[in-house]
Coordinates of C-alpha atoms and ligand atoms in Angstrom, one line a residue:
M1 CA -13.8 7.0 -16.0
K2 CA -12.5 8.7 -12.8
T3 CA -9.1 10.4 -13.0
V4 CA -6.9 11.6 -10.1
T5 CA -3.9 13.4 -11.3
V6 CA -1.0 13.3 -9.0
N7 CA 1.5 16.4 -9.0
A8 CA 4.7 14.7 -7.5
S9 CA 8.1 15.1 -8.9
V10 CA 6.6 12.9 -11.8
R11 CA 3.1 14.0 -12.7
Y12 CA 0.9 11.1 -13.4
D13 CA -2.8 10.0 -13.8
V14 CA -4.5 7.4 -11.8
L15 CA -7.3 6.0 -14.2
I16 CA -10.3 4.2 -12.3
E17 CA -13.0 2.5 -14.2
K18 CA -15.0 -0.8 -14.0
G19 CA -13.9 -2.9 -16.9
C20 CA -11.1 -1.2 -18.3
L21 CA -8.3 -3.7 -17.9
S22 CA -9.2 -5.0 -21.5
R23 CA -8.2 -1.4 -22.6
C24 CA -5.0 -0.9 -20.5
G25 CA -3.1 -1.2 -23.5
E26 CA -4.3 1.6 -25.5
M27 CA -4.6 3.6 -22.0
T28 CA -0.7 3.2 -21.7
A29 CA -0.1 4.1 -25.4
E30 CA -1.5 7.7 -24.4
I31 CA 1.7 7.9 -22.6
F32 CA 4.4 5.5 -23.9
D33 CA 5.1 5.0 -27.7
P34 CA 4.3 1.5 -28.6
K35 CA 6.9 1.7 -31.4
K36 CA 9.7 2.5 -29.2
S37 CA 9.0 0.8 -25.9
T38 CA 8.8 -2.8 -24.7
A39 CA 6.2 -3.6 -21.9
A40 CA 8.0 -5.8 -19.0
I41 CA 5.0 -7.1 -17.3
I42 CA 5.5 -8.3 -13.8
T43 CA 2.9 -10.3 -11.8
D44 CA 2.6 -13.2 -9.4
D45 CA 1.2 -16.7 -10.2
T46 CA -2.4 -16.0 -8.9
V47 CA -2.9 -12.7 -11.0
A48 CA -1.1 -14.3 -13.9
G49 CA -3.9 -17.1 -14.1
L50 CA -6.7 -14.6 -13.8
Y51 CA -5.9 -11.6 -15.8
L52 CA -2.3 -11.7 -17.7
D53 CA -4.0 -12.9 -20.8
T54 CA -6.3 -10.1 -20.8
V55 CA -3.3 -7.5 -20.3
V56 CA -1.0 -9.0 -22.6
D57 CA -3.7 -9.1 -25.4
S58 CA -4.6 -5.6 -24.6
F59 CA -0.9 -4.2 -24.9
Q60 CA -0.1 -6.5 -27.9
K61 CA -3.3 -5.0 -29.7
A62 CA -1.9 -1.5 -28.8
G63 CA 1.4 -2.1 -30.7
F64 CA 3.5 -3.0 -27.7
S65 CA 6.0 -5.6 -27.8
V66 CA 5.8 -7.7 -24.3
C67 CA 7.6 -9.8 -22.1
C68 CA 6.4 -11.4 -19.1
F69 CA 7.9 -12.6 -15.5
V70 CA 5.6 -14.5 -12.9
F71 CA 6.7 -15.2 -9.4
P72 CA 5.0 -17.2 -6.7
N73 CA 2.4 -15.1 -5.0
G74 CA 2.5 -14.0 -1.5
E75 CA 4.6 -11.6 0.8
D76 CA 7.6 -14.0 0.9
S77 CA 8.4 -13.0 -2.9
K78 CA 9.2 -9.6 -1.9
S79 CA 12.7 -10.4 -1.3
H80 CA 16.1 -10.1 -2.5
D81 CA 16.1 -13.4 -4.3
V82 CA 12.9 -12.7 -6.3
L83 CA 14.4 -9.1 -7.1
L84 CA 17.5 -10.9 -8.5
Q85 CA 15.3 -12.9 -10.6
V86 CA 13.5 -9.8 -11.8
Y87 CA 16.8 -8.3 -12.8
D88 CA 17.8 -11.6 -14.7
F89 CA 14.7 -11.5 -16.8
L90 CA 15.2 -7.9 -17.5
I91 CA 18.7 -8.3 -18.7
E92 CA 17.7 -11.6 -20.7
N93 CA 14.7 -9.4 -22.5
H94 CA 17.1 -6.6 -23.4
V95 CA 14.9 -4.1 -21.5
T96 CA 16.6 -0.7 -21.7
R97 CA 15.6 2.7 -20.4
T98 CA 13.5 3.5 -23.3
D99 CA 11.0 0.7 -22.0
F100 CA 8.8 0.3 -19.1
I101 CA 7.9 -2.2 -16.2
V102 CA 4.2 -3.0 -15.7
A103 CA 3.3 -4.0 -12.2
L104 CA 0.1 -6.2 -12.6
G105 CA -1.1 -7.2 -9.0
G106 CA -1.2 -6.4 -5.5
G107 CA 1.1 -4.6 -3.2
V108 CA 3.7 -7.1 -3.3
V109 CA 4.1 -7.0 -6.8
G110 CA 3.9 -3.3 -7.0
D111 CA 6.4 -2.9 -4.4
L112 CA 9.0 -5.4 -5.9
A113 CA 8.6 -4.3 -9.5
G114 CA 8.8 -0.9 -8.5
F115 CA 11.8 -1.2 -6.8
A116 CA 13.3 -3.1 -9.8
A117 CA 12.0 -0.3 -11.8
A118 CA 13.9 2.4 -9.5
T119 CA 17.1 0.3 -9.4
Y120 CA 17.5 -1.4 -12.7
L121 CA 19.9 0.6 -14.8
R122 CA 19.7 3.3 -12.4
G123 CA 16.0 3.7 -12.8
I124 CA 13.5 2.9 -15.6
R125 CA 9.9 4.0 -15.8
F126 CA 7.1 2.0 -14.7
M127 CA 3.4 2.1 -14.3
Q128 CA 0.9 0.2 -11.9
I129 CA -2.0 -2.1 -12.7
P130 CA -3.3 -2.8 -9.2
T131 CA -5.6 -5.9 -8.7
T132 CA -6.3 -5.6 -5.0
F133 CA -8.1 -3.0 -3.2
L134 CA -5.3 -2.4 -1.2
A135 CA -3.1 -1.5 -3.9
A136 CA -5.8 0.3 -5.6
I137 CA -6.2 2.8 -2.7
D138 CA -2.8 2.8 -1.3
S139 CA 0.4 1.3 -2.6
S140 CA 0.2 1.9 -6.4
V141 CA 0.1 5.5 -5.6
G142 CA 2.8 7.6 -3.9
G143 CA 5.9 5.8 -5.3
K144 CA 7.0 4.0 -2.3
T145 CA 8.9 0.8 -3.7
A146 CA 10.8 -1.8 -1.5
V147 CA 11.8 -5.3 -0.7
N148 CA 12.0 -7.1 2.8
I149 CA 14.9 -8.5 4.5
P150 CA 15.1 -10.8 7.7
A151 CA 15.4 -7.8 9.8
G152 CA 12.4 -6.1 8.7
K153 CA 9.7 -5.0 6.4
N154 CA 10.3 -2.7 3.4
L155 CA 13.9 -1.8 4.8
I156 CA 15.3 -1.9 1.4
G157 CA 13.5 0.6 -0.7
A158 CA 13.3 3.8 -2.9
F159 CA 11.0 6.6 -3.8
H160 CA 10.0 6.0 -7.5
Q161 CA 6.8 7.4 -9.0
P162 CA 5.0 5.4 -11.4
S163 CA 4.1 7.1 -14.9
L164 CA 0.5 5.8 -15.2
V165 CA -1.8 3.9 -12.7
V166 CA -4.7 2.1 -14.5
C167 CA -7.2 0.7 -11.9
D168 CA -10.2 -1.7 -12.9
P169 CA -12.2 -2.3 -9.7
C170 CA -13.9 -5.3 -11.4
T171 CA -10.6 -7.5 -10.5
F172 CA -11.5 -6.9 -6.9
S173 CA -14.7 -9.7 -7.6
T174 CA -12.0 -12.4 -7.4
L175 CA -10.2 -11.6 -4.4
K176 CA -10.5 -13.6 -1.4
P177 CA -12.8 -12.1 1.5
E178 CA -9.9 -11.6 3.8
T179 CA -7.6 -9.9 1.2
F180 CA -10.6 -7.5 0.1
A181 CA -10.5 -6.6 4.0
D182 CA -6.9 -6.0 4.1
G183 CA -7.6 -3.0 1.7
C184 CA -10.6 -2.2 3.8
A185 CA -8.2 -1.5 6.7
E186 CA -6.2 1.2 4.7
M187 CA -9.6 2.7 3.7
I188 CA -10.6 3.0 7.2
K189 CA -7.1 4.6 8.1
Y190 CA -7.7 7.1 5.5
A191 CA -11.1 8.0 7.2
M192 CA -9.5 7.9 10.7
I193 CA -6.7 10.4 9.8
W194 CA -8.8 12.6 7.4
S195 CA -12.3 12.9 7.2
E196 CA -15.3 12.4 9.7
D197 CA -17.7 12.5 6.5
F198 CA -15.8 9.4 5.1
L199 CA -15.9 7.7 8.3
R200 CA -19.6 8.1 8.7
L201 CA -20.1 6.7 4.9
L202 CA -18.0 3.9 5.7
E203 CA -20.0 3.2 9.0
T204 CA -23.3 3.0 6.7
C205 CA -22.6 2.3 3.2
D206 CA -22.4 -0.6 1.0
I207 CA -18.9 0.3 -0.7
N208 CA -19.4 -2.3 -3.3
E209 CA -22.3 -0.1 -4.7
Q210 CA -19.9 2.9 -5.1
I211 CA -16.3 1.4 -5.5
E212 CA -15.1 3.4 -8.1
E213 CA -15.7 6.5 -5.9
I214 CA -14.5 5.1 -2.9
V215 CA -11.2 4.3 -4.9
A216 CA -10.8 7.7 -6.2
Y217 CA -11.6 9.5 -2.7
C218 CA -9.0 7.5 -1.1
V219 CA -6.4 8.0 -3.9
D220 CA -7.2 11.8 -4.0
I221 CA -6.4 11.7 0.1
K222 CA -3.3 10.2 -0.9
R223 CA -2.6 12.4 -3.7
Q224 CA -3.1 15.7 -1.1
I225 CA -0.6 14.3 1.2
V226 CA 1.9 13.1 -1.2
E227 CA 1.9 16.3 -3.3
Q228 CA 3.0 18.0 0.3
D229 CA 5.6 15.5 1.4
E230 CA 6.7 13.1 -1.4
R231 CA 9.6 11.6 0.7
D232 CA 8.1 11.1 3.9
C233 CA 9.6 13.5 6.2
G234 CA 6.4 15.3 7.3
I235 CA 2.8 15.1 7.1
R236 CA 3.1 11.6 4.9
M237 CA 4.0 10.2 8.2
I238 CA 0.3 10.3 9.1
L239 CA -0.3 7.4 6.5
N240 CA 1.5 5.2 9.0
Y241 CA -1.1 5.3 11.5
G242 CA -1.4 2.0 13.0
H243 CA 1.6 0.6 10.7
T244 CA 4.5 0.4 13.4
L245 CA 2.4 -1.9 15.6
G246 CA 1.0 -3.4 12.1
H247 CA 4.5 -4.3 10.8
A248 CA 5.8 -5.8 14.0
I249 CA 2.7 -8.1 14.1
E250 CA 3.2 -9.0 10.5
K251 CA 6.7 -9.9 11.4
I252 CA 6.2 -11.7 14.4
T253 CA 3.6 -13.9 12.8
N254 CA 5.6 -14.3 9.7
H255 CA 3.3 -12.7 7.6
T256 CA 0.3 -15.0 8.2
V257 CA -1.2 -11.8 9.8
T258 CA -1.4 -9.7 6.4
H259 CA -0.8 -6.3 6.1
G260 CA -4.2 -4.8 6.4
H261 CA -5.0 -6.9 9.2
G262 CA -1.8 -6.1 10.9
V263 CA -2.6 -2.6 10.5
A264 CA -6.3 -2.8 11.7
I265 CA -4.9 -4.5 14.9
G266 CA -2.1 -1.8 15.0
M267 CA -4.5 1.2 14.8
V268 CA -6.4 -0.3 17.8
L269 CA -3.5 -0.7 19.9
I270 CA -1.9 3.0 19.1
T271 CA -5.5 4.1 20.0
K272 CA -5.4 2.6 23.2
L273 CA -2.0 4.0 24.1
A274 CA -3.4 7.5 23.0
I275 CA -6.1 6.8 25.7
L276 CA -3.8 6.0 28.3
M277 CA -1.7 9.1 27.4
G278 CA -4.5 11.2 27.6
R279 CA -4.5 12.2 23.9
C280 CA -8.0 10.7 22.8
E281 CA -10.9 9.6 24.6
Q282 CA -12.5 5.8 24.7
P283 CA -15.6 6.8 22.3
L284 CA -12.9 7.0 19.5
L285 CA -11.6 3.5 20.0
N286 CA -15.2 2.1 20.1
R287 CA -16.0 3.7 17.0
L288 CA -12.7 2.5 15.5
C289 CA -13.5 -1.1 16.6
A290 CA -17.1 -1.2 15.3
V291 CA -16.1 -0.2 12.0
L292 CA -13.2 -2.5 11.5
K293 CA -15.5 -5.2 12.9
R294 CA -18.2 -4.1 10.0
Y295 CA -15.4 -4.9 7.4
H296 CA -14.4 -8.0 9.2
L297 CA -11.2 -7.1 10.4
P298 CA -9.5 -8.0 14.0
T299 CA -9.5 -5.6 16.6
A300 CA -7.1 -7.6 19.2
Y301 CA -3.4 -8.8 19.4
D302 CA -3.1 -12.3 21.1
G303 CA 0.5 -12.6 21.0
K304 CA 3.2 -11.6 23.4
V305 CA 4.0 -7.9 24.4
S306 CA 7.5 -8.5 24.5
D307 CA 7.8 -9.8 21.1
L308 CA 5.8 -6.7 19.9
I309 CA 8.3 -4.5 21.7
D310 CA 11.2 -6.2 20.2
S311 CA 9.9 -6.1 16.8
C312 CA 8.7 -2.4 17.0
L313 CA 12.2 -1.4 17.9
H314 CA 13.4 -2.6 14.5
D315 CA 10.8 -0.4 12.8
K316 CA 12.7 2.0 9.9
K317 CA 10.6 4.9 11.2
R318 CA 12.9 4.9 14.3
A319 CA 15.6 7.6 14.0
G320 CA 18.4 6.5 16.9
S321 CA 16.5 6.2 20.2
I322 CA 13.5 8.2 19.0
I323 CA 10.3 6.4 17.5
R324 CA 7.6 8.4 15.8
L325 CA 4.1 7.5 16.5
I326 CA 1.1 8.7 14.9
F327 CA -2.0 9.4 17.0
V328 CA -5.5 10.4 16.1
S329 CA -7.3 12.6 18.6
N330 CA -10.3 13.1 16.9
V331 CA -11.5 11.8 13.5
G332 CA -9.3 13.8 10.9
K333 CA -6.8 15.3 13.6
T334 CA -3.6 13.7 13.9
D335 CA -0.3 14.1 15.7
I336 CA 3.2 12.8 15.0
V337 CA 4.8 12.1 18.3
P338 CA 8.6 11.5 18.7
M339 CA 9.0 9.2 21.8
D340 CA 12.0 7.8 23.2
T341 CA 12.2 4.1 22.7
D342 CA 12.6 3.4 26.4
D343 CA 9.5 5.3 27.3
F344 CA 7.5 3.3 24.5
T345 CA 8.6 0.0 25.7
K346 CA 7.8 1.3 29.2
L347 CA 4.2 2.3 28.0
L348 CA 3.6 -0.9 26.0
S349 CA 5.0 -3.4 28.8
E350 CA 3.5 -1.4 31.8
D351 CA 0.0 -1.1 30.2
T352 CA -0.2 -4.2 28.5
P353 CA -3.1 -2.7 26.3
C354 CA -3.6 -5.9 24.1
Ligands
NAD401 P1 -0.6 -9.1 -2.0 O1 0.0 -8.3 -3.2 O2 0.3 -10.3 -1.7 O3 -1.9 -9.8 -2.7 C1 -2.7 -10.5 -1.8 C2 -3.0 -12.0 -2.4 O4 -4.2 -11.6 -3.3 C3 -2.0 -12.5 -3.3 O5 -1.8 -13.8 -3.1 C4 -2.2 -12.4 -4.7 O6 -1.8 -13.1 -5.7 C5 -3.8 -12.0 -4.8 N1 -4.3 -11.5 -5.7 C6 -4.2 -10.1 -6.2 N2 -5.0 -9.4 -7.0 C7 -6.1 -10.7 -7.2 C8 -7.0 -10.6 -7.7 N3 -7.7 -9.5 -8.5 N4 -8.1 -11.7 -7.5 C9 -7.6 -12.7 -6.6 N5 -6.4 -12.7 -6.0 C10 -5.7 -11.6 -6.3 O7 -1.0 -8.3 -1.0 P2 -1.7 -6.6 -1.0 O8 -2.7 -6.7 0.2 O9 -2.2 -6.2 -2.1 O10 -0.4 -5.7 -0.7 C11 0.3 -6.0 0.6 C12 1.7 -5.4 0.6 O11 1.7 -3.9 0.0 C13 2.6 -5.3 1.4 O12 3.9 -6.1 1.4 C14 2.8 -4.1 2.0 O13 4.0 -3.9 2.6 C15 2.6 -3.0 0.9 N6 2.1 -1.9 0.9 C16 2.8 -1.0 0.1 C17 2.4 0.3 0.3 C18 3.2 1.5 -0.6 O14 2.7 2.7 -0.4 N7 4.1 0.9 -1.3 C19 1.4 0.7 1.1 C20 0.6 -0.1 1.7 C21 1.1 -1.6 1.6
LIG402 N1 1.6 3.5 2.8 C1 2.2 4.7 3.4 C2 2.8 5.7 2.3 O1 2.6 5.8 1.3 O2 3.4 6.5 2.7

């Protein structure tokens, strides 16, 4: 078993082991008392069909009372409507502050269930059991929780750290290839912002052969960043490399372009802008595109630049007329650059780098 301990405002372990899903109940009993707490499991219908029985069985065997809420899979469910249904479910099942929520699924389940945990009864504890590669290496760690509203992604949210993360990489075997690729985009993001050695590994290795190590390595990068800046006021912003443009593409396409695919295109576009501004060189872009293609990810945006600009200007990272852009000048070397939205608009439209 690989363990990464995150020392944020809450100290918690991320436990990573192939095949551990059937033991998640006993692993949880190390930190929550089965005699005093109910596990309120929240998941989506796809994950429920695959893994809910195993998880319920494991929690019950460990002595927990369990209740379950299942919602339709997909980004559209990360909404206020489904959130209100989650609150109703928690109330109907008499879930109190001594109980805890279990987010079983991908980033949509984790963000929604985490936000419910952050806000229900002014906050109850929760744990994450990520079942997508993206959730395992990124969204289940660090405490960002949110729902979407029509004006944009993640506009309503809270920082709320989990008490435990249990990751069984065997669950990735049932992912659609494109959903696994979504996680690969975040993995490549970590390499670009943090480590030449890691990027070199990704350029050559078969990640399936060392998936536990890869998950632990990515989580450990996130740990180092979150421990320095839990609330996203400084260095944590580098985790948003490619995200402003990526979120914009997700929104324009009504999420038919998924998060990881949007981030992949976003990293390419921001790197093109960086070249135009003299902040990095063409070989870095070539390398980024090659590694994205290796993991079956897109490298081009085929929509309208005007839509991209409109959508970016609604990004929550915007502060007044300033938008914060994350540039990578060399692998592992990042700059957080505040830019006036007028200049950003001009740069995107004049140079149409798509
Ligand atoms: P997702 O949760 O929608 O999962 C993708 C699809 O895979 C869904 O249909 C789901 O039902 C299915 N699925 C999940 N696990 C499965 C499995 N093991 N086998 C088969 N199918 C499975 O998407 P995602 O890519 O995991 O997460 C994307 C979301 O995460 C976005 O909303 C994004 O904004 C958010 N996110 C949050 C953070 C954060 O720090 N909180 C970071 C990155 C992304
Ligand atoms: N995924 C971005 C963050 O956690 O800050």
